[in-house]
Amino acid sequence: MGSSRSSILCFLMLCASFLVPTSCHSYSHGALFIFGDSFYDAGNNIYLNTSNTSLAKLSIFPYGETYFKHPTGRVSDGRLIPDFIAEFAKLPLIPPYLQPGNHQFTNGVNFASGGAGALVENNQGPIMGLKTQLRNFKNMEKQLRKKLGASEVKTLLSTAVYMFSIGSNDYLVPFITNSTLLQSYSKKEYVKMVIGNITTVIQEIYKIGGRKFGLSKLIPWGCFPFSRELKLSSTGGSGCMEEFTLLAKLHNRALLEALKELKKSQLKGYTYSIFDAYTVATAIFNNPSKYGFEEVKWHAVAAVH
């Protein structure tokens, strides 16, 4: 098995192992709460504003065709990483928070929204940014307390896993929208703001009861087809947009350090796992045929993730 596949498998197994029951309590079977962007969005966006052209496309093929046999709102033709982790943990697929009629919550909820960023300024259009996702989580927690009682909810939240895939749009959106936000700070200052918003949300969830967190590094966005085409249209040059890749590297280093600092801050019971998506994506770009791809450089990508 290749190193990239091993990395994915290890992350799946580790997150799933977080969900192993620790007692015979009725709600200690584990739950999965998911935050992030389109890498993790299981369909929230299609309930926000289906008149939006980009969102409406999620309701037609090829989305969903390889596994669900119908579009589900996932930006994929099949399952997402949280779907596989739920399967590993023997949980049902975790439903979107906005899905009509979903009021159970005891197996977890997916709050992710395609296009979401950690910074409020980078949330474009009818989407739920990270701050909104946190607010939805708090609202859900209040509903659960009314339904189950404080003791039951404390156990449920403390044994749950909280997954995050967030940050990509904070670096992509300023380039796409010609925003001056990124230029208003040094790269390190800007990354610090993004990471600060992510860790603030983690700390807020910890205060409510969360203890186990799984996060993902950013992929080398500068070499994505979208970035290559953006460079071609703006400068006439070919190849990767190195500024994107540099920001991803800075983000990944800062994220790892921030998670370590939280560990040092004596948050009792706090633990985390981090998925090295950067290394996995780089391996695919460098050797696409090994992973079943014929071309990874020039196919257009129209939507923000």
Short mmCIF file of C-alpha atoms in Angstrom, two decimals:
data_model
loop_
_atom_site.label_atom_id
_atom_site.label_comp_id
_atom_site.label_asym_id
_atom_site.label_seq_id
_atom_site.Cartn_x
_atom_site.Cartn_y
_atom_site.Cartn_z
CA MET A 1 0.00 0.00 0.00
CA GLY A 2 1.37 3.44 -0.90
CA SER A 3 2.28 5.97 1.79
CA SER A 4 -0.59 8.29 0.82
CA ARG A 5 -3.15 5.52 1.07
CA SER A 6 -1.62 4.48 4.40
CA SER A 7 -1.91 8.06 5.65
CA ILE A 8 -5.61 8.20 4.77
CA LEU A 9 -6.27 4.80 6.34
CA CYS A 10 -4.45 5.72 9.55
CA PHE A 11 -6.47 8.93 9.90
CA LEU A 12 -9.73 7.08 9.31
CA MET A 13 -8.87 4.40 11.86
CA LEU A 14 -7.64 6.89 14.47
CA CYS A 15 -10.75 9.07 14.25
CA ALA A 16 -12.93 5.97 14.34
CA SER A 17 -11.04 4.67 17.37
CA PHE A 18 -11.88 7.91 19.18
CA LEU A 19 -15.49 6.75 18.96
CA VAL A 20 -15.00 3.42 20.73
CA PRO A 21 -17.35 3.16 23.73
CA THR A 22 -15.76 3.96 27.10
CA SER A 23 -18.63 2.78 29.30
CA CYS A 24 -21.99 1.07 29.13
CA HIS A 25 -23.80 4.43 29.15
CA SER A 26 -26.62 4.63 26.63
CA TYR A 27 -25.03 7.58 24.80
CA SER A 28 -21.37 6.55 25.03
CA HIS A 29 -21.42 4.78 21.67
CA GLY A 30 -19.79 7.85 20.11
CA ALA A 31 -21.01 10.63 17.87
CA LEU A 32 -19.44 12.59 15.04
CA PHE A 33 -19.80 16.36 14.70
CA ILE A 34 -18.45 17.78 11.44
CA PHE A 35 -17.38 21.34 10.62
CA GLY A 36 -15.85 22.78 7.49
CA ASP A 37 -16.17 23.50 3.79
CA SER A 38 -17.10 21.49 0.70
CA PHE A 39 -14.62 18.73 1.51
CA TYR A 40 -16.95 17.76 4.37
CA ASP A 41 -20.33 19.30 3.42
CA ALA A 42 -22.87 16.46 3.17
CA GLY A 43 -25.61 18.66 1.72
CA ASN A 44 -26.22 21.71 3.93
CA ASN A 45 -25.77 24.16 1.07
CA ILE A 46 -28.62 22.81 -1.03
CA TYR A 47 -30.99 23.78 1.77
CA LEU A 48 -29.69 27.35 1.91
CA ASN A 49 -30.57 28.72 -1.52
CA THR A 50 -31.15 26.31 -4.39
CA SER A 51 -31.71 29.23 -6.78
CA ASN A 52 -27.97 29.86 -6.64
CA THR A 53 -26.43 28.44 -9.85
CA SER A 54 -23.45 26.78 -8.19
CA LEU A 55 -25.58 25.17 -5.49
CA ALA A 56 -28.22 24.05 -7.95
CA LYS A 57 -25.58 22.03 -9.83
CA LEU A 58 -25.15 19.86 -6.74
CA SER A 59 -28.62 18.47 -7.44
CA ILE A 60 -27.72 16.94 -10.81
CA PHE A 61 -25.38 14.23 -12.07
CA PRO A 62 -22.51 13.43 -11.87
CA TYR A 63 -22.86 14.32 -8.19
CA GLY A 64 -23.70 11.21 -6.19
CA GLU A 65 -23.75 8.79 -9.09
CA THR A 66 -21.04 6.32 -8.00
CA TYR A 67 -22.41 5.47 -4.55
CA PHE A 68 -25.73 7.08 -3.68
CA LYS A 69 -27.07 6.82 -7.26
CA HIS A 70 -28.55 10.30 -6.86
CA PRO A 71 -27.18 13.77 -5.97
CA THR A 72 -26.98 14.40 -2.21
CA GLY A 73 -25.50 17.89 -2.08
CA ARG A 74 -21.98 16.54 -1.60
CA VAL A 75 -19.36 18.09 -3.91
CA SER A 76 -18.44 14.59 -4.99
CA ASP A 77 -19.74 11.72 -7.07
CA GLY A 78 -19.52 9.50 -3.99
CA ARG A 79 -18.74 9.58 -0.28
CA LEU A 80 -16.64 12.05 1.69
CA ILE A 81 -14.02 11.39 4.39
CA PRO A 82 -16.56 11.83 7.25
CA ASP A 83 -18.77 9.22 5.56
CA PHE A 84 -15.95 6.68 5.66
CA ILE A 85 -15.11 7.51 9.27
CA ALA A 86 -18.76 7.02 10.24
CA GLU A 87 -18.67 3.66 8.47
CA PHE A 88 -15.44 2.66 10.27
CA ALA A 89 -17.06 3.61 13.58
CA LYS A 90 -20.24 1.67 12.71
CA LEU A 91 -22.34 4.84 12.75
CA PRO A 92 -24.96 5.75 10.16
CA LEU A 93 -24.06 8.48 7.67
CA ILE A 94 -24.07 11.77 9.57
CA PRO A 95 -26.88 14.01 8.25
CA PRO A 96 -26.59 17.71 7.38
CA TYR A 97 -27.75 20.09 10.10
CA LEU A 98 -30.21 21.78 7.72
CA GLN A 99 -31.76 18.56 6.46
CA PRO A 100 -35.51 18.79 7.08
CA GLY A 101 -36.78 16.55 9.85
CA ASN A 102 -33.33 15.84 11.32
CA HIS A 103 -33.76 16.30 15.06
CA GLN A 104 -32.11 13.16 16.51
CA PHE A 105 -28.49 14.39 16.81
CA THR A 106 -27.31 11.52 19.06
CA ASN A 107 -25.09 10.03 16.33
CA GLY A 108 -23.77 13.46 15.42
CA VAL A 109 -24.49 16.24 12.93
CA ASN A 110 -22.73 17.67 9.89
CA PHE A 111 -22.50 21.50 10.06
CA ALA A 112 -20.08 21.91 7.13
CA SER A 113 -20.92 24.29 4.29
CA GLY A 114 -19.22 24.41 0.89
CA GLY A 115 -17.41 27.73 0.45
CA ALA A 116 -17.05 28.32 4.19
CA GLY A 117 -14.05 30.06 5.68
CA ALA A 118 -12.71 30.69 9.17
CA LEU A 119 -12.75 34.46 8.60
CA VAL A 120 -16.16 36.10 8.30
CA GLU A 121 -14.91 38.28 5.44
CA ASN A 122 -14.23 35.22 3.29
CA ASN A 123 -17.71 33.69 3.44
CA GLN A 124 -19.18 34.57 0.08
CA GLY A 125 -22.82 33.97 -0.82
CA PRO A 126 -25.48 31.82 0.87
CA ILE A 127 -23.16 29.68 2.98
CA MET A 128 -22.50 29.01 6.66
CA GLY A 129 -19.04 30.15 7.76
CA LEU A 130 -17.22 28.60 10.71
CA LYS A 131 -18.69 31.14 13.16
CA THR A 132 -22.22 30.28 11.98
CA GLN A 133 -21.44 26.56 12.23
CA LEU A 134 -20.39 27.06 15.85
CA ARG A 135 -23.62 28.94 16.57
CA ASN A 136 -25.61 26.07 15.02
CA PHE A 137 -23.70 23.59 17.18
CA LYS A 138 -24.57 25.57 20.32
CA ASN A 139 -28.23 25.68 19.29
CA MET A 140 -28.18 21.91 18.76
CA GLU A 141 -26.60 21.40 22.19
CA LYS A 142 -29.41 23.39 23.82
CA GLN A 143 -32.01 21.28 22.02
CA LEU A 144 -30.32 18.09 23.20
CA ARG A 145 -30.21 19.28 26.82
CA LYS A 146 -33.95 19.92 26.74
CA LYS A 147 -34.56 16.49 25.27
CA LEU A 148 -32.03 14.32 27.12
CA GLY A 149 -30.96 16.26 30.18
CA ALA A 150 -27.61 17.82 31.10
CA SER A 151 -25.96 14.59 32.28
CA GLU A 152 -26.81 12.63 29.13
CA VAL A 153 -25.59 15.44 26.88
CA LYS A 154 -22.34 15.85 28.81
CA THR A 155 -21.54 12.18 28.21
CA LEU A 156 -22.52 12.37 24.55
CA LEU A 157 -20.39 15.44 23.84
CA SER A 158 -17.36 14.24 25.79
CA THR A 159 -17.18 10.94 23.87
CA ALA A 160 -17.85 12.50 20.46
CA VAL A 161 -15.30 13.35 17.77
CA TYR A 162 -15.23 16.84 16.24
CA MET A 163 -13.87 16.92 12.68
CA PHE A 164 -12.69 20.05 10.87
CA SER A 165 -11.75 20.79 7.27
CA ILE A 166 -11.51 24.58 7.10
CA GLY A 167 -9.15 27.31 5.89
CA SER A 168 -8.82 26.74 2.14
CA ASN A 169 -11.35 29.43 1.22
CA ASP A 170 -9.63 31.96 3.44
CA TYR A 171 -6.71 31.86 1.02
CA LEU A 172 -8.64 31.27 -2.21
CA VAL A 173 -11.44 33.82 -1.90
CA PRO A 174 -9.21 36.94 -1.76
CA PHE A 175 -7.65 35.94 -5.09
CA ILE A 176 -10.98 35.11 -6.71
CA THR A 177 -12.78 38.26 -5.56
CA ASN A 178 -9.86 40.68 -5.89
CA SER A 179 -10.26 41.44 -2.19
CA THR A 180 -7.55 43.54 -0.55
CA LEU A 181 -7.90 41.65 2.75
CA LEU A 182 -4.91 39.40 2.14
CA GLN A 183 -2.75 42.36 1.09
CA SER A 184 -3.62 44.24 4.30
CA TYR A 185 -1.45 41.89 6.38
CA SER A 186 1.80 40.03 6.12
CA LYS A 187 1.36 36.38 5.17
CA LYS A 188 2.22 35.27 8.71
CA GLU A 189 -0.21 37.76 10.25
CA TYR A 190 -2.99 36.65 7.94
CA VAL A 191 -2.38 32.95 8.65
CA LYS A 192 -2.34 33.73 12.38
CA MET A 193 -5.84 35.26 12.09
CA VAL A 194 -7.19 32.20 10.27
CA ILE A 195 -5.64 29.77 12.75
CA GLY A 196 -6.79 31.93 15.66
CA ASN A 197 -10.41 31.69 14.52
CA ILE A 198 -10.14 27.90 14.18
CA THR A 199 -8.62 27.41 17.64
CA THR A 200 -11.19 29.78 19.16
CA VAL A 201 -13.96 27.51 17.85
CA ILE A 202 -12.14 24.45 19.22
CA GLN A 203 -11.91 26.11 22.63
CA GLU A 204 -15.60 27.04 22.54
CA ILE A 205 -16.53 23.44 21.78
CA TYR A 206 -14.22 22.28 24.56
CA LYS A 207 -16.03 24.55 27.05
CA ILE A 208 -19.32 22.92 26.06
CA GLY A 209 -17.90 19.42 26.48
CA GLY A 210 -15.91 18.42 23.38
CA ARG A 211 -12.62 16.62 23.96
CA LYS A 212 -11.60 14.75 20.79
CA PHE A 213 -10.72 16.70 17.64
CA GLY A 214 -9.68 15.62 14.15
CA LEU A 215 -8.33 18.26 11.76
CA SER A 216 -6.93 18.29 8.25
CA LYS A 217 -3.98 20.14 6.78
CA LEU A 218 -4.56 22.15 3.60
CA ILE A 219 -3.64 20.67 0.24
CA PRO A 220 -1.12 22.41 -2.09
CA TRP A 221 -3.76 24.69 -3.64
CA GLY A 222 -1.22 26.38 -5.89
CA CYS A 223 -1.00 23.29 -8.08
CA PHE A 224 -4.73 22.67 -8.38
CA PRO A 225 -6.26 23.01 -11.88
CA PHE A 226 -8.18 26.09 -10.73
CA SER A 227 -4.99 27.82 -9.57
CA ARG A 228 -3.11 26.92 -12.74
CA GLU A 229 -5.85 28.41 -14.88
CA LEU A 230 -6.00 31.51 -12.69
CA LYS A 231 -2.28 32.02 -13.15
CA LEU A 232 -2.62 31.51 -16.89
CA SER A 233 -5.42 34.07 -17.20
CA SER A 234 -3.80 36.67 -14.94
CA THR A 235 -0.13 36.45 -15.93
CA GLY A 236 -0.03 34.26 -19.00
CA GLY A 237 2.32 31.95 -17.16
CA SER A 238 2.03 28.20 -16.67
CA GLY A 239 2.62 25.96 -13.69
CA CYS A 240 1.64 26.32 -10.07
CA MET A 241 0.73 29.53 -8.23
CA GLU A 242 3.49 29.42 -5.65
CA GLU A 243 1.82 32.03 -3.42
CA PHE A 244 -1.11 29.68 -2.84
CA THR A 245 1.20 26.83 -1.97
CA LEU A 246 3.27 28.99 0.36
CA LEU A 247 0.16 30.06 2.24
CA ALA A 248 -0.92 26.42 2.57
CA LYS A 249 2.50 25.50 3.98
CA LEU A 250 2.42 28.39 6.46
CA HIS A 251 -1.11 27.44 7.49
CA ASN A 252 -0.22 23.79 8.02
CA ARG A 253 2.80 24.61 10.19
CA ALA A 254 0.84 27.16 12.23
CA LEU A 255 -2.09 24.75 12.68
CA LEU A 256 0.15 22.01 14.05
CA GLU A 257 1.82 24.43 16.45
CA ALA A 258 -1.53 25.82 17.61
CA LEU A 259 -2.88 22.33 18.33
CA LYS A 260 0.27 21.54 20.31
CA GLU A 261 -0.10 24.76 22.29
CA LEU A 262 -3.68 23.85 23.18
CA LYS A 263 -2.36 20.52 24.44
CA LYS A 264 0.18 22.35 26.60
CA SER A 265 -2.47 24.66 28.02
CA GLN A 266 -3.70 21.87 30.27
CA LEU A 267 -7.13 21.42 28.74
CA LYS A 268 -8.07 18.28 30.64
CA GLY A 269 -8.94 15.40 28.31
CA TYR A 270 -8.22 17.38 25.12
CA THR A 271 -6.74 15.26 22.34
CA TYR A 272 -6.37 15.65 18.59
CA SER A 273 -5.41 13.94 15.34
CA ILE A 274 -4.28 15.74 12.19
CA PHE A 275 -4.58 14.38 8.64
CA ASP A 276 -1.68 15.29 6.34
CA ALA A 277 -3.80 16.07 3.27
CA TYR A 278 -0.91 18.12 1.83
CA THR A 279 1.35 15.10 1.45
CA VAL A 280 -1.47 12.92 0.11
CA ALA A 281 -2.51 15.48 -2.53
CA THR A 282 1.12 16.06 -3.56
CA ALA A 283 1.57 12.33 -4.15
CA ILE A 284 -1.53 12.28 -6.38
CA PHE A 285 -0.34 15.30 -8.39
CA ASN A 286 3.10 13.77 -8.87
CA ASN A 287 1.87 10.29 -9.82
CA PRO A 288 -1.79 10.52 -10.88
CA SER A 289 -1.96 7.20 -12.73
CA LYS A 290 -1.07 5.34 -9.53
CA TYR A 291 -4.32 6.63 -8.03
CA GLY A 292 -6.55 6.14 -11.06
CA PHE A 293 -6.28 9.62 -12.63
CA GLU A 294 -5.24 10.39 -16.19
CA GLU A 295 -4.86 14.18 -15.90
CA VAL A 296 -4.63 16.45 -12.85
CA LYS A 297 -3.37 19.74 -14.31
CA TRP A 298 -5.76 21.41 -16.72
CA HIS A 299 -9.34 20.39 -16.14
CA ALA A 300 -11.28 23.49 -15.07
CA VAL A 301 -12.68 23.76 -11.56
CA ALA A 302 -15.51 26.27 -11.46
CA ALA A 303 -16.57 26.27 -7.82
CA VAL A 304 -14.90 27.50 -4.65
CA HIS A 305 -14.37 24.73 -2.10
#
